[in-house]
mmCIF file of C-alpha atoms in Angstrom:
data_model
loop_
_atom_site.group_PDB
_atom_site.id
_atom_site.type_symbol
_atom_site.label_atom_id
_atom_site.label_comp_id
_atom_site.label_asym_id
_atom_site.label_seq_id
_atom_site.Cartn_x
_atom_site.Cartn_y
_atom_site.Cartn_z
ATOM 1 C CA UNK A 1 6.219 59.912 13.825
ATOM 2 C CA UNK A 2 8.258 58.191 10.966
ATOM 3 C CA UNK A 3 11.015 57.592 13.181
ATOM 4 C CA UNK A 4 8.734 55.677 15.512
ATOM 5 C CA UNK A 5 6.930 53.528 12.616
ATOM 6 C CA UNK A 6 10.587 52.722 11.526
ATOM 7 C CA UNK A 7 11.322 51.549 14.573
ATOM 8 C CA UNK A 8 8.128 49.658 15.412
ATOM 9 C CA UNK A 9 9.084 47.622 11.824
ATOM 10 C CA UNK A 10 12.293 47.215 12.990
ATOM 11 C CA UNK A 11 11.145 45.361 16.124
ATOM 12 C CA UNK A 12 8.172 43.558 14.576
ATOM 13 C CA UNK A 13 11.054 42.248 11.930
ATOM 14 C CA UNK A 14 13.423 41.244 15.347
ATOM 15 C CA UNK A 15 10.134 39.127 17.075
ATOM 16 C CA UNK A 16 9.413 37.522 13.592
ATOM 17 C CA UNK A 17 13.094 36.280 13.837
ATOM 18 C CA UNK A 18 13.254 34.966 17.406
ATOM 19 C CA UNK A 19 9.425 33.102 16.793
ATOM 20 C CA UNK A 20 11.057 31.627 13.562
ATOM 21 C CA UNK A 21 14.271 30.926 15.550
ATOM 22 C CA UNK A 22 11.887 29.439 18.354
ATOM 23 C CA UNK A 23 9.976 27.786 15.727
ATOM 24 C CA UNK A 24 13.408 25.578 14.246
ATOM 25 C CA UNK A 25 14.680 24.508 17.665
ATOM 26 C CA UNK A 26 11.222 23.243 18.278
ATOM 27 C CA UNK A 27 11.275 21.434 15.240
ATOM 28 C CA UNK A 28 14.879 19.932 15.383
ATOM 29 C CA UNK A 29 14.145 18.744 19.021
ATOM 30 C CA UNK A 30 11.393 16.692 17.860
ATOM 31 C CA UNK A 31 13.053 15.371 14.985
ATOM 32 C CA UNK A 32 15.912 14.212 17.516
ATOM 33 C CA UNK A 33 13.145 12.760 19.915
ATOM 34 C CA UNK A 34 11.995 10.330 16.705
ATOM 35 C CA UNK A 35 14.969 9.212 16.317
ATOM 36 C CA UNK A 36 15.915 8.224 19.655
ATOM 37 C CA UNK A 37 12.056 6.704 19.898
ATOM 38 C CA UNK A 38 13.295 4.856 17.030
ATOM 39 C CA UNK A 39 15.747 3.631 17.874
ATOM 40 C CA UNK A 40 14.444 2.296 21.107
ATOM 41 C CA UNK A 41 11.732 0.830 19.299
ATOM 42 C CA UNK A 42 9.285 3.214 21.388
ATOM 43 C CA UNK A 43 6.479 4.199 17.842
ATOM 44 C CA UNK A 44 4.140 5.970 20.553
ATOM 45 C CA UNK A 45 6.520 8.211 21.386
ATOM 46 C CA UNK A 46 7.711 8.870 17.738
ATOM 47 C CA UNK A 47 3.997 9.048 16.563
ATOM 48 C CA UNK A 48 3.689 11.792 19.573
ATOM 49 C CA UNK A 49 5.935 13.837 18.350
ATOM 50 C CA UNK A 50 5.215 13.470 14.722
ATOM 51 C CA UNK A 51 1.804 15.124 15.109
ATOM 52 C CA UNK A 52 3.926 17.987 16.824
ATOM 53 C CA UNK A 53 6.066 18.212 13.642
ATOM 54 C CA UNK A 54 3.064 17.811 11.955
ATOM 55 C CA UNK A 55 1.258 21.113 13.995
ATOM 56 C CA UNK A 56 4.652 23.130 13.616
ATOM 57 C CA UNK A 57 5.621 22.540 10.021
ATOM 58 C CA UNK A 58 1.965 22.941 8.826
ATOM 59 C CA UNK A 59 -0.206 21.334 6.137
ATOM 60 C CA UNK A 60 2.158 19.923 3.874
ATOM 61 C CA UNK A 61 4.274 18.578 6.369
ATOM 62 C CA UNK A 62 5.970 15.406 4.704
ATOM 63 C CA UNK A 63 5.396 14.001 8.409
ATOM 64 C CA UNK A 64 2.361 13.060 7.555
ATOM 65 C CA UNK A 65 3.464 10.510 5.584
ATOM 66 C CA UNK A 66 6.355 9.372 7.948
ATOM 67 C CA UNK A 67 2.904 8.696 10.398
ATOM 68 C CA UNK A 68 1.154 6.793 7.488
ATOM 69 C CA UNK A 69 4.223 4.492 7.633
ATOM 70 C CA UNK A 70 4.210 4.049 11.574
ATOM 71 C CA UNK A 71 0.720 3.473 11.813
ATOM 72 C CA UNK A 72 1.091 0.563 8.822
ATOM 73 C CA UNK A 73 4.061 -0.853 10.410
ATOM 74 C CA UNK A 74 2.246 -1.036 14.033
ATOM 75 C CA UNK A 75 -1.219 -2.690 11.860
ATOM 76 C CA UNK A 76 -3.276 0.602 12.792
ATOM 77 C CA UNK A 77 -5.411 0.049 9.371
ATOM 78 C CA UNK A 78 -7.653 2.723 10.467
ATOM 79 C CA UNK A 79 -5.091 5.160 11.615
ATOM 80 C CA UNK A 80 -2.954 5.009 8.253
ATOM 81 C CA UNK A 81 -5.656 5.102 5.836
ATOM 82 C CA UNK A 82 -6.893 8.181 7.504
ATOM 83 C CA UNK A 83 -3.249 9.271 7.067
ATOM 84 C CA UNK A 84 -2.664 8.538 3.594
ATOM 85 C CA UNK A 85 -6.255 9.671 2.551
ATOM 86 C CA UNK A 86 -5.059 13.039 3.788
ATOM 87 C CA UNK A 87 -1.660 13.032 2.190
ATOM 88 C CA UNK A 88 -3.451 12.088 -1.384
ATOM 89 C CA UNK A 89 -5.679 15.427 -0.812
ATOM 90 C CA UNK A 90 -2.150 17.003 -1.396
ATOM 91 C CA UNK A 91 -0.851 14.427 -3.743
ATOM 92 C CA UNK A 92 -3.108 12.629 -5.634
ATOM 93 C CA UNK A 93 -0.687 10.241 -7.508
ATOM 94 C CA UNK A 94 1.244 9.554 -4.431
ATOM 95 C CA UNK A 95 1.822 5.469 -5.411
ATOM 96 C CA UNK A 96 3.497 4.809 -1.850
ATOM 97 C CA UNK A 97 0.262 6.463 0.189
ATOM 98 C CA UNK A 98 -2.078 4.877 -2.436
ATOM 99 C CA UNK A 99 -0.877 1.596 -1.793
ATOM 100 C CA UNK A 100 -1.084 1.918 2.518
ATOM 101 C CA UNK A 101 -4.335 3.320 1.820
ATOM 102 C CA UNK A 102 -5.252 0.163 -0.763
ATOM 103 C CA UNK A 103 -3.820 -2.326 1.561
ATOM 104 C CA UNK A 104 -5.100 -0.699 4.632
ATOM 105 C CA UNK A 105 -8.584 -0.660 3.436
ATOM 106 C CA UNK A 106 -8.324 -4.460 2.326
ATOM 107 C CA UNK A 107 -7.072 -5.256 5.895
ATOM 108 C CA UNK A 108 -10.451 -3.059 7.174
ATOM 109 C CA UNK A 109 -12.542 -5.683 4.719
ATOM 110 C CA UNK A 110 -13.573 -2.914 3.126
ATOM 111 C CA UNK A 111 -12.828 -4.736 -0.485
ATOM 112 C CA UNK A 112 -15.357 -2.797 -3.034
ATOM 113 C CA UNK A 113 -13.252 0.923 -1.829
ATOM 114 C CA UNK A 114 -9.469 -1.493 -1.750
ATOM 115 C CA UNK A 115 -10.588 -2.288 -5.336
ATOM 116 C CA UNK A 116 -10.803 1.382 -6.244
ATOM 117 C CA UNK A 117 -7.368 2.242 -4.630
ATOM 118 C CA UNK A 118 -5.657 -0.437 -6.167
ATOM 119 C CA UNK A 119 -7.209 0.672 -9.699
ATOM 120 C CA UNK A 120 -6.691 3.798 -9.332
ATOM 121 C CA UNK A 121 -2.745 2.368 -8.331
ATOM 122 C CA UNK A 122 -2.712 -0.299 -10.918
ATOM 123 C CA UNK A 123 -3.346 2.555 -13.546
ATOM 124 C CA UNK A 124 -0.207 4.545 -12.278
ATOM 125 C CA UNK A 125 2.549 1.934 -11.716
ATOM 126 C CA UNK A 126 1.582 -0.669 -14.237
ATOM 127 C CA UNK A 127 3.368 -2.907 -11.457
ATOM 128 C CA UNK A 128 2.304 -6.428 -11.478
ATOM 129 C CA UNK A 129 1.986 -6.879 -7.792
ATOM 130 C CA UNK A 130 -0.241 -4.007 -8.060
ATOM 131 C CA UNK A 131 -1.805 -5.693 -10.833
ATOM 132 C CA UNK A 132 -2.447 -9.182 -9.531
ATOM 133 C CA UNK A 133 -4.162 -7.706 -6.616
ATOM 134 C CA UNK A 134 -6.567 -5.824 -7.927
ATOM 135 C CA UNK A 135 -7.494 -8.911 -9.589
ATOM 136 C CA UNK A 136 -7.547 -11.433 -6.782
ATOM 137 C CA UNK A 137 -10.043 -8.079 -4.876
ATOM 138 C CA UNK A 138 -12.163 -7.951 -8.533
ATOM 139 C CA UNK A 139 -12.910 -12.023 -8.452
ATOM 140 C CA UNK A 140 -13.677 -11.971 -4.684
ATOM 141 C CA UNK A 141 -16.077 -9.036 -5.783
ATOM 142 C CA UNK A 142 -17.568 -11.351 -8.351
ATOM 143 C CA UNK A 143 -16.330 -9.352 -10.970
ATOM 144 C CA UNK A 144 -14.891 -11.851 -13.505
ATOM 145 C CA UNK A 145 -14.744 -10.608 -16.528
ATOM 146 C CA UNK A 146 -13.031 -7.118 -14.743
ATOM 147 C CA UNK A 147 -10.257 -9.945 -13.175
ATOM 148 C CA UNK A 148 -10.108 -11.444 -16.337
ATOM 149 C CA UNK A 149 -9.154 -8.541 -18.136
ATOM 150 C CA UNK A 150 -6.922 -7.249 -15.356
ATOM 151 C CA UNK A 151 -5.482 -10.755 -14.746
ATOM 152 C CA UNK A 152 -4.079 -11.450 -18.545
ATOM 153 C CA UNK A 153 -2.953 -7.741 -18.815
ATOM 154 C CA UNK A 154 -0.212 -8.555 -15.544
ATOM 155 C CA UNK A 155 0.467 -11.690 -17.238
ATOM 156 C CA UNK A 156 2.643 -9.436 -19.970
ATOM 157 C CA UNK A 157 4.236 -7.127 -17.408
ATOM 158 C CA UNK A 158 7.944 -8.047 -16.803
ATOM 159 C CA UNK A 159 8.631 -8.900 -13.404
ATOM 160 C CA UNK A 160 12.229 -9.415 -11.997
ATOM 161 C CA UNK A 161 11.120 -12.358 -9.875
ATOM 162 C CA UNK A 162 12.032 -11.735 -6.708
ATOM 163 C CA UNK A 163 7.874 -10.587 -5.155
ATOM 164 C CA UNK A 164 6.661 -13.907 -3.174
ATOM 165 C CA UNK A 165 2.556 -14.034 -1.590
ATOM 166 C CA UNK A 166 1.631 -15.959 0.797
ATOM 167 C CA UNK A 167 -1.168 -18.384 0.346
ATOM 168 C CA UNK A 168 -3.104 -20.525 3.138
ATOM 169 C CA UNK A 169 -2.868 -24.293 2.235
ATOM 170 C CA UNK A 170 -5.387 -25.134 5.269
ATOM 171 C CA UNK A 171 -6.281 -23.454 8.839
ATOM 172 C CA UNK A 172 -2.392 -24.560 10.256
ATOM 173 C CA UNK A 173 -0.297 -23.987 7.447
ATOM 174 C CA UNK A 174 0.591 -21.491 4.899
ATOM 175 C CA UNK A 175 3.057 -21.489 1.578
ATOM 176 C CA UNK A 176 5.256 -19.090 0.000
ATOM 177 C CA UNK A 177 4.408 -18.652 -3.508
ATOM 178 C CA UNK A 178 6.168 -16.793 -6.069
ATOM 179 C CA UNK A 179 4.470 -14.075 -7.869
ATOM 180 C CA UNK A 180 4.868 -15.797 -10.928
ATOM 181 C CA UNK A 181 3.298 -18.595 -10.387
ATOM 182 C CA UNK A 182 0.699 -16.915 -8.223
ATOM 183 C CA UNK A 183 -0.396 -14.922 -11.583
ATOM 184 C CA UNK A 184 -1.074 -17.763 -13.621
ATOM 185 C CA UNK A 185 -3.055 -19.350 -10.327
ATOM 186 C CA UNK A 186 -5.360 -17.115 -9.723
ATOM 187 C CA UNK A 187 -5.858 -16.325 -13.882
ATOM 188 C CA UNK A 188 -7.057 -20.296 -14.005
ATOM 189 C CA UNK A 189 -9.428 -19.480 -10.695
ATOM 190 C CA UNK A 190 -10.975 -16.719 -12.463
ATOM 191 C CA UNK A 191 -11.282 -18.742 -15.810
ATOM 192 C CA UNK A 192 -12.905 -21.814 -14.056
ATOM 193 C CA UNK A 193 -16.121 -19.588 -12.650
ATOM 194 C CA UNK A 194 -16.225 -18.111 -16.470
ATOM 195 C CA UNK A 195 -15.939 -21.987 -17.336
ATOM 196 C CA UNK A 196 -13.026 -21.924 -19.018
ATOM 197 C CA UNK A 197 -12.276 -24.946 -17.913
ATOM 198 C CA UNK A 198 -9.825 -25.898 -20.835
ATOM 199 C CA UNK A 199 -7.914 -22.365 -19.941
ATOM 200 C CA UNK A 200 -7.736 -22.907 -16.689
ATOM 201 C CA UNK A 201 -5.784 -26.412 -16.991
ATOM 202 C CA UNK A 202 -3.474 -24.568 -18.799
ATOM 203 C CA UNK A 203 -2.955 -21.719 -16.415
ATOM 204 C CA UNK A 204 -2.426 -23.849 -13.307
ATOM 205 C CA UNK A 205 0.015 -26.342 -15.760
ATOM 206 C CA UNK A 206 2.202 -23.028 -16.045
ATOM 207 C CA UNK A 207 2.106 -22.125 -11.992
ATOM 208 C CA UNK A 208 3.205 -26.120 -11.833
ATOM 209 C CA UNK A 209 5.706 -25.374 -14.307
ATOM 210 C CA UNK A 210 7.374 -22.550 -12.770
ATOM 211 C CA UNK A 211 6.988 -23.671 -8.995
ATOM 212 C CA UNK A 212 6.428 -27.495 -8.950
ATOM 213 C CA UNK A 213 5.620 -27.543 -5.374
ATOM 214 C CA UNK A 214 2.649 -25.268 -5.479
ATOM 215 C CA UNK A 215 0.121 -27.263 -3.700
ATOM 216 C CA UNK A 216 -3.083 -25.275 -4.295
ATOM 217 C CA UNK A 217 -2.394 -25.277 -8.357
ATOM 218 C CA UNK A 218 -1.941 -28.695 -8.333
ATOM 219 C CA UNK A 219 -4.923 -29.473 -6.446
ATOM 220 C CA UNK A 220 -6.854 -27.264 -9.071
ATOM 221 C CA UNK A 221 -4.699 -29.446 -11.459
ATOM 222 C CA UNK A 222 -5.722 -33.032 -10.363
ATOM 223 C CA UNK A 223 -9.431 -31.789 -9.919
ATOM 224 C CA UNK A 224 -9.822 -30.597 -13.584
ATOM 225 C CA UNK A 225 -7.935 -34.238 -14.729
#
């Protein structure tokens, strides 16, 4: 009897083996397959098999946030907040799937739950793109004196400069600001509905200042001279 519960062990042990075994070559072939889906520029296929990854590695598969990524890149808003809102169950204070979930949820138009994410962001990274925003989300929401206060603590963060936004000048064209003159900008739009007026000249003087061509600030400008 002990010689035959030895040996049942021994080939429970040799079938745990071959399923692992089983279990890698399954995992390596799809790992191959998204990278030649890749590289053929084929994200069905690679989101196909990430879900298999996803089903063979388990719950913290770190596929999951691969997918997040492919469903941002393809503009599948729906798809990678779902994603990211999952990954965050694990992670919490994951900044990368906090922002795809932020920005995903602002592309939705669902701006009262994007201006939660990105506070909830802001509060991690202290990054000024972060930063800037949560306050261009918190005065679309009306919420001034929350922009205001959100607004002139970015305006101390360093920033090396190199961030750009895009703002629409009209319904055919668009301009490339940089950040740093986008901060100030939208600072003097928040102080003009708190009728600041005085502190908003200012604020769209320094987005002048540091990109001259800004047409929005000096449109602000000329209407405030």
């Amino acid at each position: 009897m002990k010689k035959l519960y030895v040996s049942f062990v021994i080939g429970l042990f040799g079938l745990t083996v071959v399923a692992q075994s089983g279990n890698d070559e399954a995992i390596a072939l799809e790992k191959e397959v998204i990278r030649t889906a890749k590289t053929m520029g084929d994200p069905n296929v690679a989101t196909y098999s990430m879900y298999k990854l996803i089903a063979l590695e388990g719950t913290n598969s770190t596929y999951k946030d691969s997918l997040a990524f492919v469903y941002f890149s393809s503009r599948k808003y729906a798809s990678c907040f779902l994603m990211a809102d999952e990954v965050l169950k694990r992670n919490p204070k994951d900044q990368a799937m906090l922002e795809l979930k932020a920005v995903s949820l602002e592309s939705l138009g669902a701006l009262d739950k994007s201006m939660d994410a990105f506070k909830e962001l802001f509060a991690l990274s202290n990054n000024n793109y972060h930063g800037y925003t949560l306050a261009k989300l918190q005065l679309a929401m009306k919420k001034y004196d929350d922009a205001y206060a959100t607004i002139k603590k970015v305006e101390g963060l360093n920033d090396p400069g190199n961030i750009k936004v895009t703002f629409s000048i009209n319904q055919n064209h668009t301009q490339q600001i940089e950040l740093l003159a986008a901060i100030p900008y939208v600072k003097g739009l928040i102080e003009e509905e708190l009728k600041k007026n005085p502190e908003a000249k200012l604020s769209f003087e320094k987005a002048l200042r540091i990109q001259p061509e800004f047409v929005l600030a000096k449109e602000k400008l000329d209407k405030l001279n």
